[in-house]
XYZ file of C-alpha atoms in Angstrom:
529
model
C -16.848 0.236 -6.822
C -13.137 -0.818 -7.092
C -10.308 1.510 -6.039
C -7.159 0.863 -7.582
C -4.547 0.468 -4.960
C -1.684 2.734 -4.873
C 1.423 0.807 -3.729
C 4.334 2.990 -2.061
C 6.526 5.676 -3.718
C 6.423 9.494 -3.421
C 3.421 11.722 -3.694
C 1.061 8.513 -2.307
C -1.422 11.134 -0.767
C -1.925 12.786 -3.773
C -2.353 9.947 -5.660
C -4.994 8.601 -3.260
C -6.679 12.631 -3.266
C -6.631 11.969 -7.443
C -8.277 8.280 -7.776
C -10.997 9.282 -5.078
C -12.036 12.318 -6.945
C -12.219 10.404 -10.228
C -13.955 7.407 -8.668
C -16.528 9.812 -7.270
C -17.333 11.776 -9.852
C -17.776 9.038 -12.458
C -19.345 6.641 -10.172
C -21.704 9.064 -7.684
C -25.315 8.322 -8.950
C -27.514 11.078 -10.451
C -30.889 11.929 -9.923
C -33.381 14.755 -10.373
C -34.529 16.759 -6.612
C -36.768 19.127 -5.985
C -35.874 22.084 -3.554
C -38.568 25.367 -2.901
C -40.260 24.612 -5.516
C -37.741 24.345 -8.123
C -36.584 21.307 -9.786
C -32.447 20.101 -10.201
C -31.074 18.082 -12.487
C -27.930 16.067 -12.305
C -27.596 16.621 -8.305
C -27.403 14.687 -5.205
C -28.555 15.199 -1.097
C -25.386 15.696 1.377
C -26.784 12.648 3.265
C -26.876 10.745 -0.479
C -23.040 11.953 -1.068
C -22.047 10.568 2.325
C -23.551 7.089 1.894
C -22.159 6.564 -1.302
C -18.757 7.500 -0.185
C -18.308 6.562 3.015
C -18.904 2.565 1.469
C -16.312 3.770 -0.880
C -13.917 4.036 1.270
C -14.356 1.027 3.441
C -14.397 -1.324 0.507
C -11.079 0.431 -0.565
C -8.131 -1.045 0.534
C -6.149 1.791 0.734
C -8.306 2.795 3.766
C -9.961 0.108 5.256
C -13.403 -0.816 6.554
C -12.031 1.496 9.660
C -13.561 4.405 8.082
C -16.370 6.163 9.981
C -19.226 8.465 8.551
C -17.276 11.182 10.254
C -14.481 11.190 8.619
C -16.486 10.836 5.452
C -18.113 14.038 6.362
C -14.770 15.857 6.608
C -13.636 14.908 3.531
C -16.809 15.718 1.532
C -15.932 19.289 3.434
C -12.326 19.345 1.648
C -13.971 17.962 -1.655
C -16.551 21.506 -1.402
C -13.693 23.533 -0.430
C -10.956 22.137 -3.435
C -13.935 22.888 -5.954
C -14.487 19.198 -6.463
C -18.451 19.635 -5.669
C -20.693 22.460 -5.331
C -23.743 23.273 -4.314
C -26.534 24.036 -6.794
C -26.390 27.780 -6.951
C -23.044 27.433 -7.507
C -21.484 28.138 -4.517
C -18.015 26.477 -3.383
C -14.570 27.833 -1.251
C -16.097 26.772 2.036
C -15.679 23.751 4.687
C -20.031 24.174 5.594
C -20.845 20.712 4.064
C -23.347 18.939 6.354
C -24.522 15.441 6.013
C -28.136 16.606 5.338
C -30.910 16.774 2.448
C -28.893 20.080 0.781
C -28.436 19.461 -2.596
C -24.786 19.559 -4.538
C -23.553 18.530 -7.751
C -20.527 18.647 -9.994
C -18.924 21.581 -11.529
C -18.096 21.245 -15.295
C -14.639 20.514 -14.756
C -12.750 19.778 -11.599
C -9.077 20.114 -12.437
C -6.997 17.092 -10.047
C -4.293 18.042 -7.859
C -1.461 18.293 -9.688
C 1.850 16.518 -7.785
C 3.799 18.808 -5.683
C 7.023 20.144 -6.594
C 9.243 19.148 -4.143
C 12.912 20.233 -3.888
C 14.414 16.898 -4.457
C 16.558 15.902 -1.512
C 20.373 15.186 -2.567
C 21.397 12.095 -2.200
C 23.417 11.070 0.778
C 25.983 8.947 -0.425
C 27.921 7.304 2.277
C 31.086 5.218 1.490
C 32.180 2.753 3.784
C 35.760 2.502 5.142
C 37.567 -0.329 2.949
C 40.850 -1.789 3.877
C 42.890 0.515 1.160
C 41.155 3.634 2.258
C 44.022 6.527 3.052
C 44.329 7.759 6.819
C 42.125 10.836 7.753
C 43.087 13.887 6.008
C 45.068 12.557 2.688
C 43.743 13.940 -0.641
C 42.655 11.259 -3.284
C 42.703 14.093 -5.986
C 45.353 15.012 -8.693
C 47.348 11.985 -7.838
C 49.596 10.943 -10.935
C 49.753 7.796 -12.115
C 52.626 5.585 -10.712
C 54.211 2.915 -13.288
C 55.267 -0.603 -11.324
C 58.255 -1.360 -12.047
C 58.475 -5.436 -11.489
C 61.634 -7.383 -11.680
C 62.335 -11.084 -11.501
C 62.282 -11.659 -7.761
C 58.774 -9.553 -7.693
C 57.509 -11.840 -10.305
C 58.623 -14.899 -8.570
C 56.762 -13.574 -5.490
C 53.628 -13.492 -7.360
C 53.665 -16.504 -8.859
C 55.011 -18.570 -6.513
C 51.681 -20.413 -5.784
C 51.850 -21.241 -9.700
C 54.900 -22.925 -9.434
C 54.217 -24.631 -6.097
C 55.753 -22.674 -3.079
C 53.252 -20.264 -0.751
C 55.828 -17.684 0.332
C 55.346 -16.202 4.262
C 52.052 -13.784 4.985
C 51.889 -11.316 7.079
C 49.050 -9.519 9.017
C 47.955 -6.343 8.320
C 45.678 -4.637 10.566
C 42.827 -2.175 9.869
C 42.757 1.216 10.809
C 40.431 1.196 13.835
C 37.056 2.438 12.811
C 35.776 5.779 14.384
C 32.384 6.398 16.521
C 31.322 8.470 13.171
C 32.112 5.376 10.991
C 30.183 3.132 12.936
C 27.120 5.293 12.631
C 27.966 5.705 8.742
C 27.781 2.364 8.634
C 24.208 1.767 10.948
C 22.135 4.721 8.833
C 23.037 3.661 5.692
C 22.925 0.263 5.826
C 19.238 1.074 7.446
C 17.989 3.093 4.755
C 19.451 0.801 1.588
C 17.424 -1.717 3.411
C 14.218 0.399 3.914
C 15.135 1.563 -0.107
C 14.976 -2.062 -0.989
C 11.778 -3.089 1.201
C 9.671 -0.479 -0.865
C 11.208 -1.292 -4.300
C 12.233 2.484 -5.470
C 15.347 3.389 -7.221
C 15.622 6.057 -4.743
C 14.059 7.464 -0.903
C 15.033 11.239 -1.893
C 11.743 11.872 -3.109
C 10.093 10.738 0.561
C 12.660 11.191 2.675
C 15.487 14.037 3.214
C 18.191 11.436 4.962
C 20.376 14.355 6.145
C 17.278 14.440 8.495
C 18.069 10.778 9.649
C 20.319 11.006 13.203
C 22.048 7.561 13.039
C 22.486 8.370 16.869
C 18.965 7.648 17.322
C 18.836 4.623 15.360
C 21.750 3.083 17.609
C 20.103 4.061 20.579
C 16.696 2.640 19.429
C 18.543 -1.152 19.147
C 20.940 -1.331 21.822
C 18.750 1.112 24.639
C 15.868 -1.183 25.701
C 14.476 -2.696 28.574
C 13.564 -6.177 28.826
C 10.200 -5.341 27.306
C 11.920 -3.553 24.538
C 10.980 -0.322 25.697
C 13.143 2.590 25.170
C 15.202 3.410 27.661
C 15.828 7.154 27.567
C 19.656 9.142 29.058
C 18.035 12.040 29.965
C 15.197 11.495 32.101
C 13.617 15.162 31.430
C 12.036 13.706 27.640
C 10.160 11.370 30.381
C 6.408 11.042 29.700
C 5.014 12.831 32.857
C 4.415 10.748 35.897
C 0.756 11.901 35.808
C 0.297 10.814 32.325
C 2.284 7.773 32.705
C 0.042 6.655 35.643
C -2.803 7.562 33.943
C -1.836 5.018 31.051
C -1.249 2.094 33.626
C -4.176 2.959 34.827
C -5.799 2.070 31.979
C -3.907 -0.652 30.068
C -3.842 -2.572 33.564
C -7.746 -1.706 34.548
C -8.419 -4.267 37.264
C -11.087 -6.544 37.653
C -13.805 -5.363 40.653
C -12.248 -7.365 43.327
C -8.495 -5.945 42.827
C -9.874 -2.004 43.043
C -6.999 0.063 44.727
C -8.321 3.745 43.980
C -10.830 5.835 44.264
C -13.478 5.392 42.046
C -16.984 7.253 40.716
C -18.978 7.192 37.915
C -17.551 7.797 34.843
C -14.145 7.679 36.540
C -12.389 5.745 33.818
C -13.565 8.460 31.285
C -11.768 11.238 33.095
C -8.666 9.280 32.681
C -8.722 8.597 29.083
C -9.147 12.516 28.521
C -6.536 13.399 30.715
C -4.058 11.396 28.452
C -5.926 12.160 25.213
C -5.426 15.837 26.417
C -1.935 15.228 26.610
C -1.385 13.924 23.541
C -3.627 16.288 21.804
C -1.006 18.927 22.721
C 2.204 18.044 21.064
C 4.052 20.360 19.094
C 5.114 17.658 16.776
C 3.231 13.678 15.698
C 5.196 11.151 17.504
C 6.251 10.043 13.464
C 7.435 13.523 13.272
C 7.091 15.651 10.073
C 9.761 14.944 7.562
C 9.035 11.309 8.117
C 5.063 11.112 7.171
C 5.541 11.081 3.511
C 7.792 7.641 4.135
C 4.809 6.218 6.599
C 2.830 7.042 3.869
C 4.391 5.066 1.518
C 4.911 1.983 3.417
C 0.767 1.697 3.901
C 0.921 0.728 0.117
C 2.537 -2.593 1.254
C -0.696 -3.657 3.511
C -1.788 -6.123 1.509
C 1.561 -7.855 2.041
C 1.302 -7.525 6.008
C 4.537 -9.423 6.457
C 6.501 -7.099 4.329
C 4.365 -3.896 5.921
C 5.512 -4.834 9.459
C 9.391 -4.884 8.324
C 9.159 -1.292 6.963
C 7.193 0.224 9.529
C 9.959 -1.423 11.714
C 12.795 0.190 9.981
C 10.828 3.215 10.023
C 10.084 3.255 13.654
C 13.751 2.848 14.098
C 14.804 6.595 12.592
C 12.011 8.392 15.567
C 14.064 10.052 18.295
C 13.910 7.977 21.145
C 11.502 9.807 23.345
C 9.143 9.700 20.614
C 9.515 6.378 19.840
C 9.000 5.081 23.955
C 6.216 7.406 24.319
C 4.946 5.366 20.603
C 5.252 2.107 22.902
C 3.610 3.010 25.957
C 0.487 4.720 23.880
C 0.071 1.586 21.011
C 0.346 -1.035 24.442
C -2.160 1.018 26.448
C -4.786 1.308 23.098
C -4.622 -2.592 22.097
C -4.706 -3.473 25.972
C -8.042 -1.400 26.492
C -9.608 -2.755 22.583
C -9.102 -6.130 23.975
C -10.356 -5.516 27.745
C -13.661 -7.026 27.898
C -13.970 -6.121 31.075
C -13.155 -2.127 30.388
C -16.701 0.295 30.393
C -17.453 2.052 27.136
C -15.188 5.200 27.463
C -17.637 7.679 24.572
C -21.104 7.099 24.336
C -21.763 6.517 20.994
C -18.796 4.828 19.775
C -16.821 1.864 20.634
C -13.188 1.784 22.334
C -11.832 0.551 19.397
C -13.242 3.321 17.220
C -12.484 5.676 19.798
C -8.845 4.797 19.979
C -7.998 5.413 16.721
C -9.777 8.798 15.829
C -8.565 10.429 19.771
C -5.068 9.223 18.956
C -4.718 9.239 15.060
C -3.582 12.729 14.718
C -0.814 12.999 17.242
C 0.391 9.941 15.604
C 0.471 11.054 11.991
C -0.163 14.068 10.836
C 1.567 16.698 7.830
C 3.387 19.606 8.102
C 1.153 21.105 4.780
C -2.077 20.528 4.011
C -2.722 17.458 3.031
C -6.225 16.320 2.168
C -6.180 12.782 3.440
C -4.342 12.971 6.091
C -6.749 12.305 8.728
C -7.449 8.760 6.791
C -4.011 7.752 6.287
C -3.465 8.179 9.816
C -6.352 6.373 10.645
C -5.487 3.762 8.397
C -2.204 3.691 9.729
C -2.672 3.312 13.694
C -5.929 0.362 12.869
C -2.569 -1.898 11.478
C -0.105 -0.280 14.481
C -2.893 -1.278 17.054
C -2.774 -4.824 15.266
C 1.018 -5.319 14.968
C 2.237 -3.178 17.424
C 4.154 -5.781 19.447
C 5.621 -6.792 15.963
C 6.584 -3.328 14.647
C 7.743 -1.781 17.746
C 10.327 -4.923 17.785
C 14.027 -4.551 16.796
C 15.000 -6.261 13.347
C 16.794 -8.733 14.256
C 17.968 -9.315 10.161
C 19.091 -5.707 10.355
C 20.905 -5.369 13.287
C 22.781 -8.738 12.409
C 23.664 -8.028 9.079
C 25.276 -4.389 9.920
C 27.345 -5.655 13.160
C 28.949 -8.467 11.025
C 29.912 -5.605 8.596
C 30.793 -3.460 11.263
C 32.985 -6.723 12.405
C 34.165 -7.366 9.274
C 36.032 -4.166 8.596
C 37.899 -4.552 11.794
C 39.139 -7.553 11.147
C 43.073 -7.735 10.287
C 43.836 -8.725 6.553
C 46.349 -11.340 5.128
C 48.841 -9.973 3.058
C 50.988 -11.704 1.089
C 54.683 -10.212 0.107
C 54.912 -9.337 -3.485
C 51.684 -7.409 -3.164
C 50.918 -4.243 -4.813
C 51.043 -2.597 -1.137
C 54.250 -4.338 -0.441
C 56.295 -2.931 -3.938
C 58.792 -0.025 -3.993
C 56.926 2.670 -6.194
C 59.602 5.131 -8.360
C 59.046 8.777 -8.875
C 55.807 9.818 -9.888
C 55.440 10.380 -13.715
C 52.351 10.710 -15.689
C 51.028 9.040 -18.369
C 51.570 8.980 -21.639
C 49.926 8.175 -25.187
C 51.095 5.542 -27.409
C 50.566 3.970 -30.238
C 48.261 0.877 -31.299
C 50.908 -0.966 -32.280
C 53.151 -0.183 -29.793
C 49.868 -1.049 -27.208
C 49.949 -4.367 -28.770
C 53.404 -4.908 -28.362
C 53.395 -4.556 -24.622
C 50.037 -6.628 -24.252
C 51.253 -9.952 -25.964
C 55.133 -9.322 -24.478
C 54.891 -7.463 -21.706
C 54.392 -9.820 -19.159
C 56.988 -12.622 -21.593
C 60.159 -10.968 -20.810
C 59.588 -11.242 -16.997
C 58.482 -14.728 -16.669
C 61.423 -16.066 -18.974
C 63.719 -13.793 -16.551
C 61.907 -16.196 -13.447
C 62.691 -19.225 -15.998
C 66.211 -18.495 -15.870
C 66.733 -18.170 -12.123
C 64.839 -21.548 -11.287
C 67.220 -22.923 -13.879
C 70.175 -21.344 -12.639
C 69.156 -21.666 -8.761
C 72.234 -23.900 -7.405
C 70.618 -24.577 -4.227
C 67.904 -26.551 -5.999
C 68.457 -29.981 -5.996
C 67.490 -31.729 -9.087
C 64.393 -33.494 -7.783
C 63.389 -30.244 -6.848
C 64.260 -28.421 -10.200
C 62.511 -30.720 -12.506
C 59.450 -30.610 -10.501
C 59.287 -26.286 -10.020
C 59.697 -26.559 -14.542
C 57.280 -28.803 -14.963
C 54.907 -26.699 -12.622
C 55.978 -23.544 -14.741
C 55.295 -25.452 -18.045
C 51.887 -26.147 -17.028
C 51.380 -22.473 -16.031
C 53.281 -20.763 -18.966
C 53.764 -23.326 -22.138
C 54.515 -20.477 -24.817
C 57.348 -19.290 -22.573
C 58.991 -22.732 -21.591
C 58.642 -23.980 -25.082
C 60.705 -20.552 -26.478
C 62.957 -21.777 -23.817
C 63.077 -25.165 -24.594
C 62.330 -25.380 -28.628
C 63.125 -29.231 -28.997
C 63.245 -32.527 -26.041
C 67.255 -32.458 -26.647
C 67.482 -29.100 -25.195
C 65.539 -29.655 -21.934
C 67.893 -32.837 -21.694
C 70.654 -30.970 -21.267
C 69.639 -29.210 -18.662
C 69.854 -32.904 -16.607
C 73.059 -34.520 -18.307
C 73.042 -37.977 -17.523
C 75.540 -39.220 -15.598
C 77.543 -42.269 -15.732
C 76.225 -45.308 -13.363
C 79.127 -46.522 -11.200
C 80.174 -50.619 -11.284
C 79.629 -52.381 -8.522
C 82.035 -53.547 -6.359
C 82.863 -56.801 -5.302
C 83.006 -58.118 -1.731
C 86.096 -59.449 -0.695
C 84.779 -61.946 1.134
C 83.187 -63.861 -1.875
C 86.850 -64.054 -3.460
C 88.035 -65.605 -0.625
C 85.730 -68.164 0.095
C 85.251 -69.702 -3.061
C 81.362 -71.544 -2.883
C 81.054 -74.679 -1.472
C 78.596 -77.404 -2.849
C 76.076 -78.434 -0.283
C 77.791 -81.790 1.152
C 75.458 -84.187 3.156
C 76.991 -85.508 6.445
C 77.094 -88.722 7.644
C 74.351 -89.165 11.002
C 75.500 -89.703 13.795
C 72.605 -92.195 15.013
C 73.972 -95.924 15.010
């Protein structure tokens, strides 16, 4: 029984609702019952469906071996009410399925759920602020085109590395970035990165990001406590300090010799449903609405856990921040009491693992719309939360570094060189005009020519140059621009006569040598006897 996994991208639940259906129906074995009297071919018992499917979906690892016969029962109820079974009278529409001896068995055709038509959200485009972006408030639109006119001395500017001179920079400083710029900057950096995590061209078919308050993301980083709780600015989103207590009460259950309260029998039971009762009751999942479908879709990465945990972290990050600390203190209180070995059983029946995730599953995750699997997604969902929660419920520490240093890096001041396009005196506006191929290639093979010989001339010409100097700034520009020096200088006895030579004085004579006319070396007589 192999279930083909269904990796993230929109419509995931669907998907799921489609390859279950066709798994079961092809795969569910057949037999002939007997009921009153009267035989049935082609049929199955309730209790026969709920075996079979229930080891479905624990060897599936779109759902997990987390699965309980309960939830199996519920959505055998969906499958009688959506038409994909009936019973064998004929009779479908209703959630009475019962994990009993009844018989059922499948109508002729059962049509799959076609994909819902969602209104596509637009696409949020958000441009960061460059360094050439206009002030506030300046149209970009129905600007005419604005010809550069560049001389010599602009020229000269420009290629002055070229011919071995860096001319003076200057700072220029960026516009200072705005509170709204900065949290430009943090959402959509956050969602290209969630975009990229789950390898889609697009979120707009899971998630509306007009939706997305980059407030709360900033808050979520920066607002913590040492524990990397949330810290929340107004105190009234508090859990209540009933609940809250009732939580440490739990999470931190003593051992018998460190008792501080009053206890009874099934003390520790009253507890848990006071904050299951709480939780039970919120208007909204702590994942909120118009974020299931993209909690959805990052469950299709569990079989890459590593890659899982830094979605569901970027995805954690968009909650508002009330919903996101209450997140923390429930997912530390349910993995402290699964790995309590000293904590009592808290259900009869079921274990405190088991019990955690199917009391706390739907106020987790849950749809706005019906959605048929929603109870096993969630369930699904909180088993790897439980797991990883200390992991997911974590800051991304890639994230938040690679947005400040772009945050950083726009306010940084620029180097600006003169002779840049920023730094030239524009003319009047005029627009555009058509030419002619040939007069198009005219301008592209001389266009730039008549310029550069004009920057020839003045490093010739330049009397403050010395020599030395000269010759070394023209054979820098002949190495730059050889079609231009050699139009210049056609032939070797051209260039020379640029650098006449000029005559080598005599030298002169010392005086002193005429004087003294040179004397042989004479040996002298010793004065030893």
């Amino acid at each position: 029984m192999e279930h083909r996994i269904v990796g993230p991208g929109p419509y995931r639940a669907t998907k799921l609702w489609n390859e279950t259906v066709e798994l079961f129906r092809a795969r569910m074995p057949l037999r002939k019952h007997r009921c009153r009297f009267k035989s049935y071919e082609h049929c199955f018992t309730a209790a026969e469906a709920v075996d079979w499917l229930h080891e479905l979906l624990r060897c599936s690892q779109n759902f997990g071996p987390e699965v309980t016969r309960k939830q199996t029962v519920q959505l055998l109820k969906k499958f009688l009410k959506n038409h994909v079974i009936e019973d064998v009278k004929g009779k479908w529409g209703q959630e009475d399925f019962e994990d009993n001896r009844q018989l059922y068995r499948f109508p002729p055709s059962s049509p799959l759920k076609p994909y819902p038509k969602k209104p596509s959200y637009p696409k949020d485009v958000i441009k960061f602020p460059e360094w050439n972006d206009p002030p506030p408030g300046t149209s970009q639109g129905n600007i005419p085109v604005k010809p550069v006119v560049t001389n010599s001395e602009m020229w000269f500017k420009r290629h002055s590395i070229a011919i071995g001179e860096v001319p003076a920079c200057r700072l220029v400083h960026r516009r200072q970035l705005t509170e709204a710029n900065v949290e430009e900057i943090w959402k959509s950096m956050t969602l290209s990165h969630l975009q990229k995590i789950l390898g889609l061209h697009s979120l707009e078919e899971i998630l509306d990001s007009k939706l997305v308050n980059s407030k709360f993301i900033i808050h979520n980083v920066y607002s913590v406590s040492k524990q990397g709780v949330v810290i929340l600015d107004d105190k009234s989103k508090e859990l209540p300090h009933w609940v809250l207590s009732a939580m440490k009460c739990l999470a931190n259950w003593p051992n018998c010799s460190d008792l501080k309260q009053p206890m009874y029998l099934g003390f520790e039971k009253d507890v848990f449903k006071t904050i299951a009762d709480y939780y039970g009751h919120l208007k909204e999942p702590l994942l909120t609405f118009h974020l299931f479908d993209a909690f959805v879709s990052v469950l299709g990465l569990l079989q890459e856990e590593k890659m899982a945990v830094e979605a569901f972290q970027i995805c954690c990050l968009l909650l508002p921040p009330e919903n996101r600390r209450k997140l923390q203190l429930l997912m530390r209180m349910m993995a402290r009491i699964c790995l309590n070995k000293e904590m009592p059983p808290l259900c009869d029946g079921f274990g405190n693992r088991t019990l955690m995730v199917q009391t706390f599953s739907g106020c987790i995750l849950c749809s706005k719309d019906d959605v048929d699997l929603d109870e096993l997604l969630a369930a699904r969902l909180v088993t790897f939360l439980m797991d990883n929660y200390q992991e997911i419920l974590k800051v991304p520490v890639a994230l938040q570094t690679s947005i400040e240093e772009r945050v950083a890096h726009l306010r940084r001041v620029q180097i600006k060189y003169p002779g840049a396009d920023m730094d030239i005196t524009l003319s009047a506006p005029s627009f555009c005009r058509q030419i002619s191929p040939e007069e198009f290639e005219y301008q592209r093979a001389y266009g730039s020519q008549e310029p550069l010989a004009a920057l020839l001339e003045e490093v010739i010409t330049e009397a403050k140059l010395s020599s030395k100097e000269k010759k070394k700034k023209l054979k820098q520009f002949q190495k730059s621009y050889p079609e231009v020096y050699q139009q210049r200088f056609p032939t070797p006895e051209s260039e020379a006569l640029l650098f006449p030579e000029k005559p080598k004085p005599r030298p002169q004579l010392l005086m002193w040598a005429l004087k003294m006319p040179f004397q042989p070396f004479q040996r002298t007589r010793s004065f030893r006897m």
